[in-house]
Amino acid sequence: MKSEDGLTGSISTEKGFGGYRVVAFEARFAQQMAKLIASHGGEPLVAPAMAEVPLGQNVSAFEFAERLFRGELPVVVFLTGVGTRALFEVLETRYPRAQLVEALGKVTIVARGPKPVSALRGFGVPVTVAVPEPNTWHELLETMDASERCPALKGLIVAVQEYGVPNAELLQELKKRGAQVLQVPVYRWTLPRDTQPLEKAIQRLIAGDCQVALFTNATQVSHLFQLGTQLGVTDALRGALSQVVVGSVGPICSQTLREIGVDVDLEPLHPKMGQLVADVAANAQTLLASKRTPGEDFRATLGTRGSAEVVGIGRNASPLDKLETCAFMRACRRLPTEYTPVWLMRQAGRYMPEYREIRAKNSFLELCKNSELAAEVTVTAAHRLGVDAAIIFADILLIVEPMGLGLRFEKGDGPSIDGMIRTHADVARLREVEPEESLSYVFDAIRKTRAGLRSDIPLIGFAGAPFTLASYIVEGGASKNYRHTKALMYGEPAAWHAMMASIARSLVKYLNCQIAAGAQAVQLFDSWVGCLSPDDYREFVLPYTRQVIAGVKPGAPVINFSTGTSSYLEIVSEAGGDVIGVDWRVDLADAWSRIGFGRGIQGNLDPLVLFADASTIKARALRLLEKTAGRPGYIFNLGHGILPETPVDNVLALVDAVHEMSQR
Ligand code: CP3
């Protein structure tokens, strides 16, 4: 089928949804939702799944106020912004605001995320503990447990402001900690009085008459299935949802969907209605194509080709446009691509004859510090392999020199560092890096690489993550048991935290300089962090990796790569990153669903597969492509770096196979 401009795909992909019928269940913002869907090229079908019941005579709210005034409630938890305002509205019918604010000012106030924080600030109530993103009950409890400003809960009465359905897990966990819970409901939700529109929506979903379903809160999910049960169509409804693109606004909503047996295809990075609609619109056609077998729905088969038109690939695109619209960058942003992008960690290295030739005349450090040669090695590897991204030739350990330590690479022994950091006094002499000067050769190499690299191949900058760097500077080189690293961590936690904070600050500057010099994306390598338990990762590493990722200039995607962390990928993801890089010890499909589809994923072929024959390599690559099922946001890579003994032909065969087999 040809459209007027001669390009394939008659569905208007400029308008994201391309005419799909999009069902949504939003009540309060039903009209805005319908407008948003239409503005993204969808046909809206908005059937509110809930009605708000204001409790004008809110006995619980008044009981709460009386007990608060009597000093019986030492901890008050505010869960939602709307609920906080509603609670004030009810209470202000009886008590002056000043009295409420004064009483709340004397107790511990926990606010779950930015909305209740801003509502409370608006009333002049100081917040004691603010819960970080993604603001689920997990973070809420963790923050309360960890905060010195929050008293131990045992024996205390904790008041919990509720809005909508009570959060059973939260209440149970508070009780487990020995607290008595006083629930303070303000509003409750019911099914709408007139369920006709929702029934019709269910019927149309089951009839296969919708292509996309959008959920903007968890209650909508429960209510939809509550009505489904009443109508006796639960299984049919679940089946129908498995055939459409399911967008969920955030983690709580997604969790509810999964519990009910519905897979979530996309969750936006920020839990906002507008972001949900925009992201699902951008990906709807590819997601649908990956859910349905080709031919089942004519729109599904047309969808993916059309995606190139949205960004105008190949049509007078400027060099920067080309970088922004290439497969790798689009995958980092979880946008559909025509094929799965691939690059390989350590793609420029000793397995490649061209590298060995240059290396024969220069030491490894000379090579890193000679920006001409570093650029040449980078560009040669990327062009020769035909990969979708280049990674700057450098090393994670270069940064230890400007920290004031010595760095040597000795043949066969791997890296070694002089002036190890093992005590509080050592930490004090660790210098914070001003990379502009001290690492200028890396930035020169980036500029030269950018000039020599094909204009549609993005360049990845990188650094070691705080833990992996710390392990090198504490051990003085590679390690088996991380004995000295852990001795410092457990034995002198204050020194550990000071060291990690210093490393993190240096890394932020270093990565941003790489971006300023011309890197399109950056990757953090946490190669050795898998030696830690989940609890230790959370306590000793997470805050610093998070700080580094949060400090990266917005706009350049961050890949958060680690190895050996399969058992706690969820915690690793909490540190952030647009894409999470995983090793081969975890099932790719399983890893992605644990990380959440709101992030991209990279990996996870065992580098040793490259020692097998071409057909085995191809079969293993296909297996990974199948596990990701064409979902936007997957970047093919190994689970760790290429080994020096790897046959080059096998690497070439892998890259070709990934490109060929993933053509959409
Ligand atoms: O192609 C690329 O991936 C870019 C270049 C790159 C190198 N090192 C070049 C290199 C990258 C991204 C790194 C990262 C790096 N360096 C990591 C994290 C990734 C991982 O593999 O876990 C780590 C832990 C290091 C530290 C390091 N540097 C080690 C352990 C070694 C190997 C020592 C050895 O002799 O095998 C190096 C040296 C190194 N870095 C080489 C290369 C190509 C080999 C040096 C040589 O040519 O002799």
XYZ file of C-alpha atoms and ligand atoms in Angstrom:
712
model
C 0.000 0.000 0.000
C 1.417 3.413 -0.953
C 0.406 6.698 0.533
C 0.414 10.014 -1.278
C 4.038 10.781 -0.591
C 5.007 7.413 -1.971
C 6.070 5.941 1.353
C 4.711 2.668 2.607
C 2.171 2.650 5.381
C -1.163 4.293 4.896
C -1.837 4.669 8.592
C -0.909 8.145 9.721
C 2.055 7.442 11.929
C 2.697 11.132 12.444
C -0.189 10.821 14.816
C 1.147 8.033 17.028
C -1.902 5.828 17.535
C -2.610 5.830 13.789
C -6.364 5.551 14.198
C -6.366 2.815 16.838
C -9.302 2.665 19.230
C -7.911 3.489 22.641
C -9.931 2.577 25.700
C -9.258 4.396 28.983
C -10.911 4.319 32.392
C -10.104 7.737 33.795
C -12.988 9.357 35.672
C -12.030 12.754 37.013
C -9.993 13.715 33.957
C -12.110 11.786 31.447
C -12.402 14.700 29.049
C -8.734 15.568 29.126
C -7.923 11.917 28.558
C -10.182 11.762 25.497
C -8.558 14.915 24.114
C -5.066 13.593 24.707
C -5.828 10.324 22.929
C -7.349 12.148 19.982
C -4.409 14.550 19.777
C -2.116 11.531 19.411
C -4.170 10.152 16.542
C -6.290 7.661 18.477
C -10.012 7.146 18.635
C -10.843 7.592 22.319
C -13.275 5.414 24.213
C -13.214 6.694 27.774
C -15.420 4.762 30.178
C -14.914 5.925 33.773
C -14.350 2.931 36.031
C -14.850 4.727 39.294
C -16.954 7.289 41.063
C -15.822 9.394 43.955
C -17.861 9.280 47.143
C -17.199 12.329 49.321
C -17.715 11.520 52.970
C -19.283 14.760 54.054
C -19.891 13.457 57.549
C -16.434 12.029 57.825
C -16.414 10.478 61.259
C -12.935 8.992 60.834
C -11.447 12.336 59.886
C -12.879 14.047 62.944
C -11.791 11.211 65.219
C -8.300 11.629 63.751
C -8.310 15.357 64.537
C -9.496 14.858 68.123
C -6.826 12.239 68.820
C -4.176 14.385 67.161
C -5.058 17.311 69.426
C -4.869 15.017 72.473
C -1.299 14.101 71.458
C -2.106 10.424 70.854
C -0.772 10.266 67.297
C 3.013 10.594 67.091
C 3.273 9.630 63.405
C 0.986 10.666 60.560
C 1.429 9.299 57.033
C 0.041 11.253 54.084
C -0.340 9.109 50.988
C -1.755 11.429 48.346
C -1.862 15.119 47.542
C -5.541 15.132 46.657
C -6.380 13.198 49.806
C -4.341 15.552 51.973
C -6.228 18.547 50.604
C -9.545 16.742 50.987
C -8.742 15.918 54.615
C -8.018 19.577 55.334
C -11.224 20.551 53.569
C -13.278 18.276 55.791
C -11.477 19.247 59.009
C -11.585 22.960 58.308
C -15.365 22.766 58.500
C -14.847 22.329 62.269
C -11.396 23.558 63.301
C -9.326 26.582 62.310
C -6.421 25.739 60.046
C -3.923 27.205 62.521
C -4.953 24.653 65.150
C -4.480 21.776 62.711
C -1.132 23.048 61.492
C 0.108 23.560 65.040
C -0.866 20.030 66.084
C 0.666 18.471 62.955
C 3.818 20.517 63.501
C 4.445 18.615 66.744
C 4.437 15.113 65.255
C 6.375 13.116 62.681
C 4.919 13.752 59.240
C 5.652 11.219 56.507
C 4.719 12.219 52.960
C 4.667 9.661 50.139
C 6.207 11.621 47.308
C 6.085 15.125 45.847
C 2.312 15.547 45.736
C 1.526 15.190 49.435
C 4.751 17.120 50.176
C 3.571 20.074 48.143
C 0.025 19.868 49.555
C 1.391 19.896 53.118
C 3.816 22.732 52.399
C 0.889 24.672 50.976
C -0.826 24.416 54.363
C 2.403 25.275 56.193
C 2.904 21.792 57.677
C 6.594 20.825 57.915
C 7.333 17.391 56.396
C 9.646 15.216 58.494
C 10.220 12.391 56.018
C 9.673 12.645 52.249
C 9.538 9.322 50.410
C 11.599 9.065 47.189
C 10.388 7.860 43.778
C 8.689 5.690 42.686
C 6.764 6.393 45.896
C 5.303 2.953 46.497
C 4.718 1.496 49.958
C 8.127 -0.207 49.628
C 9.996 3.099 49.531
C 7.687 4.497 52.166
C 8.573 1.792 54.682
C 12.232 1.737 53.754
C 12.517 5.466 54.222
C 10.682 5.337 57.537
C 12.870 2.460 58.737
C 16.070 4.190 57.701
C 15.301 7.723 58.812
C 16.695 8.890 62.104
C 13.934 11.460 62.203
C 11.252 8.794 62.315
C 10.736 7.083 65.704
C 10.699 3.281 66.068
C 7.119 2.272 65.357
C 6.708 -0.426 67.989
C 3.818 0.443 70.282
C 3.015 3.715 68.511
C -0.223 4.687 66.844
C 0.399 5.549 63.200
C -2.345 7.480 61.411
C -2.569 6.798 57.667
C -4.451 9.193 55.419
C -6.302 7.153 52.829
C -7.822 8.145 49.571
C -9.571 5.514 47.532
C -8.872 1.874 48.283
C -6.862 1.266 51.487
C -3.345 0.005 50.907
C -3.569 -3.398 52.602
C 0.138 -4.217 52.242
C 1.219 -0.967 53.825
C -1.141 -1.428 56.749
C 0.032 -4.986 57.279
C 3.698 -4.002 57.187
C 3.128 -1.202 59.707
C 1.395 -3.677 61.998
C 4.281 -6.115 61.568
C 6.551 -3.420 62.965
C 4.412 -3.321 66.091
C 2.467 -0.170 65.253
C -1.253 0.308 65.777
C -2.766 1.774 62.659
C -5.470 4.416 62.582
C -6.939 4.517 59.095
C -8.150 7.966 58.104
C -10.273 7.567 54.996
C -11.385 10.730 53.296
C -12.947 9.561 50.088
C -13.777 6.140 48.852
C -14.247 4.940 45.375
C -17.056 2.827 44.024
C -18.051 1.661 40.618
C -19.976 4.428 38.869
C -23.723 4.369 39.565
C -24.346 3.890 35.862
C -22.101 1.049 34.742
C -23.441 0.998 31.172
C -20.489 2.824 29.555
C -17.994 0.565 31.320
C -19.959 -2.552 30.314
C -19.897 -1.381 26.705
C -16.150 -0.838 26.899
C -15.706 -4.393 28.203
C -17.845 -5.760 25.388
C -15.857 -3.882 22.765
C -12.577 -5.042 24.236
C -13.780 -8.652 24.145
C -15.076 -8.199 20.605
C -11.524 -7.238 19.533
C -12.673 -3.760 18.734
C -9.918 -1.912 20.651
C -6.167 -1.891 20.103
C -4.946 -0.057 23.191
C -6.015 0.079 26.867
C -4.733 2.769 29.233
C -4.909 2.586 33.030
C -4.202 5.664 35.111
C -4.584 4.126 38.566
C -4.858 0.791 40.322
C -8.481 1.195 41.371
C -9.560 1.287 37.731
C -8.048 -2.166 37.314
C -9.880 -3.635 40.301
C -13.155 -2.016 39.309
C -12.917 -3.168 35.712
C -12.444 -6.746 36.858
C -15.075 -6.371 39.563
C -17.600 -5.545 36.869
C -16.108 -8.240 34.643
C -16.775 -10.767 37.395
C -20.339 -9.524 37.819
C -20.860 -9.999 34.089
C -19.180 -13.437 34.182
C -16.540 -12.489 31.593
C -13.314 -12.343 33.645
C -11.390 -14.803 31.486
C -12.575 -13.253 28.254
C -11.605 -9.831 29.541
C -8.151 -11.023 30.548
C -7.759 -12.699 27.154
C -8.881 -9.534 25.379
C -6.324 -7.455 27.269
C -3.562 -9.854 26.241
C -4.306 -8.910 22.624
C -4.129 -5.144 23.022
C -1.360 -2.751 24.024
C -1.654 -2.187 27.771
C -0.262 1.069 29.141
C -0.020 1.603 32.895
C 0.700 4.927 34.548
C 3.052 3.678 37.264
C 4.352 0.828 39.415
C 1.331 0.387 41.710
C -1.038 0.272 38.786
C 1.260 -2.164 36.926
C 1.541 -4.400 39.968
C -2.247 -4.581 40.245
C -2.528 -5.457 36.558
C 0.072 -8.208 36.843
C -1.579 -9.647 39.937
C -4.777 -9.952 37.960
C -2.901 -11.687 35.120
C -2.581 -8.804 32.677
C 0.830 -8.067 31.134
C 1.882 -4.429 31.040
C 3.491 -3.347 27.766
C 4.579 0.117 28.709
C 4.928 2.220 31.811
C 6.244 5.783 31.373
C 9.349 6.902 33.245
C 7.317 9.535 35.069
C 3.892 8.511 36.334
C 1.840 11.170 34.551
C -1.244 10.820 32.358
C 0.170 12.958 29.515
C 3.437 11.056 29.519
C 1.584 7.736 29.478
C -0.483 8.684 26.453
C 2.503 10.141 24.569
C 4.776 7.165 25.247
C 2.150 4.553 24.413
C 1.208 6.485 21.252
C 4.842 6.526 20.142
C 5.180 2.787 20.634
C 1.661 1.456 20.060
C 2.129 0.173 16.550
C 5.273 -1.826 17.250
C 3.972 -3.114 20.550
C 0.803 -4.324 18.916
C 2.757 -5.945 16.108
C 4.829 -7.809 18.695
C 1.698 -9.009 20.517
C -0.117 -10.268 17.467
C 1.034 -12.590 14.752
C 1.535 -10.669 11.487
C -1.494 -10.596 9.279
C -3.922 -10.965 12.152
C -4.505 -7.237 12.075
C -3.524 -5.271 8.997
C -2.556 -2.333 11.133
C -0.131 -4.409 13.116
C 1.934 -5.342 10.081
C 2.071 -1.835 8.709
C 3.023 -0.296 12.006
C 6.752 -0.793 12.309
C 7.857 0.379 8.863
C 5.804 3.486 9.391
C 7.742 4.350 12.513
C 10.697 5.517 10.436
C 8.551 8.143 8.806
C 7.800 9.845 12.062
C 11.381 10.893 12.397
C 12.166 11.188 8.735
C 15.103 8.785 8.609
C 16.985 9.187 5.365
C 15.099 12.223 4.273
C 17.375 15.248 4.469
C 18.133 14.531 8.066
C 20.946 16.680 9.452
C 23.886 14.846 11.078
C 22.560 15.518 14.553
C 19.085 14.383 13.568
C 20.642 11.218 12.270
C 22.260 10.577 15.614
C 19.060 11.263 17.470
C 17.015 9.025 15.210
C 19.390 6.086 14.904
C 18.349 2.691 16.202
C 20.572 2.784 19.291
C 19.357 6.172 20.536
C 15.743 5.328 19.809
C 16.091 2.068 21.707
C 17.589 3.951 24.674
C 14.396 5.976 24.663
C 12.206 2.888 24.201
C 11.026 4.016 20.799
C 10.340 1.527 17.993
C 13.242 0.731 15.643
C 13.438 -1.033 12.295
C 15.789 -3.633 13.755
C 17.387 -4.340 17.109
C 20.529 -2.251 17.648
C 23.665 -4.093 18.723
C 27.097 -3.155 20.062
C 29.511 -5.196 22.163
C 31.342 -4.387 25.335
C 35.113 -4.376 24.710
C 34.439 -4.298 20.969
C 37.783 -2.533 20.514
C 40.284 -4.922 22.017
C 42.844 -7.628 21.679
C 40.616 -10.084 19.794
C 40.897 -7.734 16.796
C 44.066 -7.870 14.618
C 43.868 -4.144 13.831
C 43.994 -3.418 17.556
C 46.864 -5.810 18.201
C 48.868 -4.132 15.468
C 48.577 -0.664 17.011
C 49.012 -2.099 20.483
C 52.284 -3.789 19.494
C 53.871 -0.358 19.139
C 52.304 1.301 22.199
C 51.623 0.401 25.788
C 47.965 0.292 26.786
C 48.201 3.573 28.705
C 50.015 5.282 25.823
C 47.218 4.201 23.583
C 44.583 5.607 25.926
C 46.425 8.910 26.247
C 47.087 9.365 22.555
C 43.791 10.797 21.389
C 44.577 10.207 17.684
C 45.218 6.526 18.235
C 42.352 6.099 20.707
C 39.990 7.633 18.138
C 41.376 5.399 15.412
C 40.887 2.253 17.493
C 37.329 3.291 18.394
C 36.278 4.111 14.850
C 37.952 1.067 13.274
C 36.189 -1.339 15.627
C 32.747 0.201 15.114
C 33.019 0.419 11.315
C 34.595 -2.995 10.911
C 31.923 -4.727 12.982
C 28.974 -2.783 11.563
C 27.592 -2.206 15.041
C 25.041 0.467 15.954
C 27.159 2.319 18.513
C 30.816 3.001 19.210
C 32.308 3.144 22.698
C 35.200 5.487 23.301
C 38.515 3.689 23.714
C 39.626 4.406 27.268
C 39.555 2.597 30.594
C 37.522 2.887 33.760
C 40.755 3.196 35.735
C 42.143 6.314 34.019
C 40.334 8.450 36.581
C 42.436 7.076 39.472
C 45.492 9.061 38.333
C 43.931 12.494 38.886
C 42.601 11.115 42.200
C 46.247 11.068 43.211
C 47.004 7.360 42.737
C 49.424 5.564 40.441
C 48.149 3.337 37.611
C 50.048 0.613 35.788
C 49.020 -2.101 33.371
C 51.530 -4.895 33.491
C 51.551 -7.667 30.965
C 49.483 -10.589 32.145
C 48.820 -9.124 35.585
C 45.992 -6.787 34.760
C 45.822 -3.313 36.238
C 47.620 -2.325 39.409
C 47.214 0.811 41.497
C 49.787 2.416 43.755
C 48.793 4.204 46.940
C 45.853 2.086 47.962
C 43.055 3.605 50.018
C 42.453 1.518 53.129
C 41.906 3.826 56.103
C 40.168 7.032 57.036
C 43.449 8.901 56.616
C 43.874 7.445 53.106
C 40.388 8.606 52.156
C 41.292 12.114 53.259
C 44.102 12.269 50.710
C 41.894 11.057 47.847
C 41.585 13.998 45.474
C 38.370 15.062 43.855
C 38.834 15.085 40.117
C 38.656 18.224 37.979
C 38.529 16.323 34.715
C 38.692 19.243 32.238
C 42.473 19.356 32.570
C 43.515 16.039 34.002
C 41.504 13.854 31.636
C 41.522 16.198 28.650
C 43.008 13.452 26.460
C 39.749 11.475 26.824
C 37.707 14.462 25.680
C 40.108 15.074 22.775
C 39.671 11.447 21.770
C 35.896 11.858 21.898
C 36.033 14.935 19.662
C 38.325 13.194 17.179
C 36.226 10.038 17.222
C 33.054 12.011 16.596
C 34.726 13.628 13.588
C 35.844 10.289 12.139
C 32.802 8.203 12.946
C 29.920 7.657 10.540
C 27.363 10.357 11.248
C 24.624 7.865 12.084
C 26.652 5.992 14.708
C 26.365 7.352 18.229
C 29.356 7.388 20.553
C 29.061 6.022 24.078
C 31.119 7.600 26.847
C 31.690 5.611 30.026
C 33.043 5.377 33.532
C 33.404 2.785 36.239
C 30.567 2.868 38.742
C 31.470 3.981 42.278
C 31.720 0.482 43.756
C 33.865 -1.034 41.013
C 36.230 1.926 41.146
C 36.333 1.785 44.930
C 37.194 -1.912 44.790
C 40.196 -1.165 42.562
C 41.513 1.689 44.614
C 41.109 -0.200 47.882
C 42.480 -3.537 46.688
C 45.134 -2.004 44.443
C 44.056 -4.207 41.552
C 41.782 -7.094 40.725
C 40.514 -9.140 43.639
C 38.932 -12.449 44.440
C 37.236 -11.849 47.766
C 37.291 -8.054 48.034
C 38.718 -8.524 51.505
C 40.124 -5.015 51.947
C 37.142 -3.389 50.265
C 34.718 -5.110 52.600
C 36.968 -4.534 55.592
C 36.713 -0.802 54.973
C 32.982 -0.992 54.277
C 32.122 -2.905 57.458
C 34.951 -1.678 59.646
C 35.030 2.027 58.867
C 31.651 2.843 57.360
C 32.162 6.596 57.742
C 35.384 6.424 55.710
C 33.630 4.234 53.156
C 30.764 6.674 52.721
C 33.155 9.629 52.447
C 35.160 7.821 49.767
C 32.075 6.837 47.771
C 30.683 10.367 47.941
C 33.963 11.758 46.661
C 34.142 9.223 43.820
C 30.535 9.961 42.887
C 31.175 13.702 42.649
C 34.207 13.119 40.438
C 32.245 10.775 38.196
C 29.426 13.228 37.610
C 31.900 15.817 36.345
C 33.780 13.269 34.244
C 30.662 11.926 32.510
C 29.266 15.381 31.817
C 32.569 16.439 30.256
C 32.399 13.383 27.985
C 28.899 14.392 26.920
C 30.005 17.975 26.355
C 32.860 16.693 24.162
C 30.412 14.786 21.945
C 29.292 11.506 23.543
C 25.612 10.809 22.847
C 25.063 8.398 25.735
C 27.044 7.117 28.718
C 27.440 3.750 30.400
C 28.405 3.010 33.979
C 30.312 -0.243 34.454
C 29.697 -1.869 37.820
C 31.619 -4.990 36.906
C 32.348 -6.256 40.411
C 29.413 -5.064 42.514
C 27.808 -8.508 42.338
C 30.083 -9.577 45.205
C 27.739 -7.720 47.569
C 24.536 -8.876 49.235
C 21.336 -7.014 48.324
C 21.299 -5.271 51.710
C 24.892 -4.134 51.394
C 24.280 -2.916 47.858
C 21.397 -0.860 49.137
C 23.308 0.578 52.073
C 26.815 1.057 50.695
C 26.390 1.531 46.944
C 22.896 2.515 45.841
C 22.973 6.132 47.083
C 26.205 6.854 45.185
C 25.341 5.180 41.899
C 22.012 6.962 42.085
C 23.783 10.262 42.697
C 26.014 9.756 39.646
C 23.119 8.863 37.346
C 20.978 11.720 38.630
C 23.881 14.099 38.009
C 24.242 13.224 34.324
C 23.129 16.044 32.070
C 19.544 15.377 30.961
C 19.241 14.344 27.331
C 22.054 11.804 27.203
C 20.704 8.333 27.996
C 22.468 6.445 30.795
C 23.098 2.709 30.689
C 23.437 1.222 34.164
C 25.427 -1.991 33.684
C 26.455 -4.452 36.352
C 27.314 -8.119 36.609
C 26.467 -10.712 39.214
C 23.438 -8.757 40.383
C 20.685 -11.049 39.063
C 19.251 -11.608 42.516
C 18.690 -7.914 43.138
C 18.192 -6.261 39.765
C 15.222 -4.412 41.209
C 17.530 -2.598 43.647
C 20.114 -1.909 40.939
C 17.324 -0.324 38.873
C 16.464 1.951 41.766
C 19.786 3.660 41.153
C 18.347 4.812 37.820
C 19.406 4.561 34.203
C 17.374 4.735 31.014
C 18.671 1.274 30.181
C 19.718 -1.470 32.577
C 22.616 -3.628 31.389
C 22.453 -7.260 32.556
C 24.888 -10.178 32.420
C 23.951 -13.681 31.179
C 23.127 -15.249 34.532
C 19.536 -14.078 34.370
C 16.735 -14.863 31.941
C 16.319 -11.795 29.733
C 12.512 -11.826 29.663
C 12.366 -12.336 33.391
C 14.920 -9.574 33.995
C 12.969 -7.084 31.913
C 9.697 -7.751 33.663
C 11.439 -7.403 37.039
C 13.130 -4.163 36.043
C 9.837 -2.924 34.603
C 9.025 -2.071 31.029
C 9.473 1.589 31.796
C 13.209 1.021 31.245
C 15.224 -0.287 28.363
C 17.406 -3.374 28.775
C 20.807 -4.314 27.334
C 22.609 -7.657 27.146
C 22.731 -10.628 27.824
C 24.537 -13.116 25.596
C 27.205 -15.149 27.378
C 30.507 -13.934 25.813
C 31.606 -17.574 25.659
C 28.874 -18.318 23.105
C 31.199 -16.525 20.676
C 33.527 -19.533 20.843
C 30.827 -21.806 19.401
C 30.065 -22.301 15.686
C 28.086 -19.763 13.646
C 24.806 -21.657 13.755
C 24.903 -21.963 17.542
C 25.712 -18.260 17.849
C 22.782 -17.445 15.607
C 20.409 -19.700 17.529
C 21.424 -18.159 20.869
C 21.000 -14.643 19.493
C 17.570 -15.545 18.132
C 16.570 -16.831 21.526
C 17.287 -13.421 23.047
C 15.420 -11.607 20.284
C 12.446 -13.857 20.932
C 12.563 -13.197 24.633
C 12.283 -9.472 23.996
C 9.595 -9.993 21.361
C 10.234 -6.801 19.408
C 9.389 -4.643 22.409
C 11.016 -1.229 21.969
C 13.904 -0.615 24.347
C 16.106 -3.665 23.842
C 19.779 -3.207 22.928
C 21.589 -6.387 21.974
C 24.965 -6.880 23.673
C 26.987 -9.478 25.525
C 26.543 -9.954 29.248
C 30.167 -8.789 29.750
C 33.153 -7.901 27.572
C 34.477 -9.882 24.586
C 37.403 -12.101 25.593
C 40.770 -11.526 23.863
C 40.793 -15.054 22.370
C 37.425 -14.629 20.596
C 37.454 -15.336 16.819
C 36.703 -12.101 14.936
C 34.605 -13.906 12.336
C 32.258 -15.082 15.032
C 31.809 -11.541 16.279
C 31.008 -10.383 12.740
C 28.583 -13.279 12.334
C 26.808 -12.303 15.540
C 26.308 -8.669 14.532
C 24.977 -9.665 11.109
C 22.683 -12.273 12.596
C 21.163 -9.824 15.052
C 20.497 -7.305 12.289
C 19.055 -9.879 9.928
C 16.875 -11.725 12.372
C 15.438 -8.617 14.012
C 14.324 -6.838 10.807
C 10.739 -5.784 11.335
O 35.821 -1.440 23.511
C 35.469 -1.054 24.637
O 34.624 -1.657 25.313
C 36.033 0.247 25.142
C 37.195 0.215 25.940
C 37.219 -0.329 27.351
C 38.387 -0.856 27.890
N 38.188 -1.104 29.218
C 39.631 -1.067 27.143
C 40.626 -1.995 27.662
C 36.255 -0.328 28.362
C 34.802 0.091 28.311
C 36.898 -0.801 29.540
C 36.229 -0.899 30.833
C 36.901 -1.585 31.926
N 38.218 -1.573 32.275
C 36.238 -2.331 32.892
C 34.765 -2.526 32.955
C 34.315 -3.514 31.963
C 34.579 -4.918 32.319
O 35.179 -5.605 31.483
O 34.181 -5.322 33.400
C 37.177 -2.813 33.798
C 36.891 -3.676 34.996
C 38.425 -2.310 33.408
C 39.734 -2.499 34.094
C 40.624 -3.200 33.202
N 41.296 -2.603 32.153
C 40.914 -4.577 33.178
C 40.406 -5.599 34.164
C 41.744 -4.795 32.076
C 42.209 -6.115 31.576
C 43.568 -6.435 31.934
C 44.071 -7.487 30.963
O 45.294 -7.489 30.738
O 43.284 -8.252 30.415
C 41.993 -3.576 31.459
C 42.802 -3.322 30.277
C 42.058 -3.003 29.042
N 41.049 -2.073 28.973
C 42.285 -3.552 27.754
C 41.399 -2.895 26.890
C 41.296 -3.071 25.417
C 43.321 -4.573 27.379
C 44.628 -3.905 27.470
C 45.619 -4.407 26.478
O 45.502 -4.087 25.284
O 46.547 -5.065 26.909
